[in-house]
CSV table of C-alpha atoms in Angstrom, one decimal:
chain,number,residue,atom,x,y,z
N,39,UNK,CA,2.2,4.0,2.3
N,40,UNK,CA,1.6,0.9,4.7
N,41,UNK,CA,3.7,2.1,8.1
N,42,UNK,CA,3.2,-1.4,9.8
N,43,UNK,CA,4.7,-3.2,6.9
N,44,UNK,CA,7.5,-0.8,6.6
N,45,UNK,CA,8.3,-1.1,10.1
N,46,UNK,CA,8.4,-4.9,10.0
N,47,UNK,CA,10.4,-5.0,7.3
N,48,UNK,CA,13.3,-2.1,8.9
N,49,UNK,CA,12.9,-4.5,12.4
N,50,UNK,CA,13.7,-7.1,9.9
N,51,UNK,CA,16.8,-5.4,8.2
N,52,UNK,CA,18.1,-4.4,11.6
N,53,UNK,CA,18.4,-7.8,12.7
N,54,UNK,CA,15.7,-7.2,15.7
N,55,UNK,CA,13.1,-9.5,16.9
N,56,UNK,CA,9.7,-8.6,17.9
N,57,UNK,CA,10.4,-9.7,21.1
N,58,UNK,CA,13.1,-7.1,21.4
N,59,UNK,CA,10.6,-4.0,20.2
N,60,UNK,CA,7.8,-5.2,22.5
N,61,UNK,CA,10.2,-5.2,25.4
N,62,UNK,CA,11.5,-2.0,24.3
N,63,UNK,CA,7.8,-0.4,24.0
N,64,UNK,CA,6.9,-2.0,27.2
N,65,UNK,CA,4.1,-4.2,25.7
N,66,UNK,CA,3.2,-7.7,24.5
N,67,UNK,CA,4.5,-9.1,21.5
N,68,UNK,CA,1.0,-9.7,20.1
N,69,UNK,CA,0.8,-5.6,20.2
N,70,UNK,CA,3.6,-5.5,17.6
N,71,UNK,CA,2.3,-8.1,15.4
N,72,UNK,CA,-1.0,-5.8,15.6
N,73,UNK,CA,1.3,-2.6,14.7
N,74,UNK,CA,2.4,-4.5,11.3
N,75,UNK,CA,-1.1,-4.8,10.5
N,76,UNK,CA,-1.8,-1.2,10.5
N,77,UNK,CA,-1.7,1.7,7.8
N,78,UNK,CA,-1.3,4.2,10.0
N,79,UNK,CA,0.0,4.5,13.9
N,80,UNK,CA,-0.5,7.3,16.3
N,81,UNK,CA,2.0,9.9,15.9
N,82,UNK,CA,3.2,9.6,19.9
N,83,UNK,CA,3.6,5.9,19.3
N,84,UNK,CA,5.8,6.6,15.9
N,85,UNK,CA,7.7,8.8,17.8
N,86,UNK,CA,8.7,6.7,20.8
N,87,UNK,CA,9.2,3.8,17.9
N,88,UNK,CA,11.7,6.1,15.9
N,89,UNK,CA,13.6,6.9,19.1
N,90,UNK,CA,13.9,3.2,20.1
N,91,UNK,CA,15.2,2.0,16.8
N,92,UNK,CA,17.0,5.1,15.7
N,93,UNK,CA,15.1,6.0,12.6
N,94,UNK,CA,12.9,8.8,11.3
N,95,UNK,CA,9.7,6.8,9.8
N,96,UNK,CA,8.1,10.9,9.7
N,97,UNK,CA,11.1,11.1,6.6
N,98,UNK,CA,9.1,8.4,4.8
N,99,UNK,CA,5.7,10.6,5.2
N,100,UNK,CA,7.5,13.8,4.3
N,101,UNK,CA,8.5,12.1,1.0
N,102,UNK,CA,5.4,10.7,0.6
N,103,UNK,CA,3.7,14.4,1.1
N,104,UNK,CA,6.4,16.2,-1.5
N,105,UNK,CA,5.8,13.4,-4.3
N,106,UNK,CA,1.8,14.0,-3.7
N,107,UNK,CA,2.6,18.1,-3.9
N,108,UNK,CA,4.3,17.8,-6.8
N,109,UNK,CA,1.8,15.4,-8.6
N,110,UNK,CA,-0.9,18.0,-7.6
N,111,UNK,CA,0.7,21.2,-8.6
N,112,UNK,CA,-1.4,23.0,-11.6
N,113,UNK,CA,-4.5,20.7,-11.2
N,114,UNK,CA,-6.6,23.2,-9.3
């Protein structure tokens, strides 16, 4: 799961700009573009992004973990 790409798509789907997210995060837009390239994001930073965007990105991780658990049952 590439959280940066998912974040970028969600921002686009919501009709929000990189400049908007950068302003909300209190950083330069270059930092937001750097986030889009990351496979993982620090949990505290992701928590802030969730609150700002009113979307729980952690649910995506939960779904991924549950899928992997189901795949690995019985492989021990």
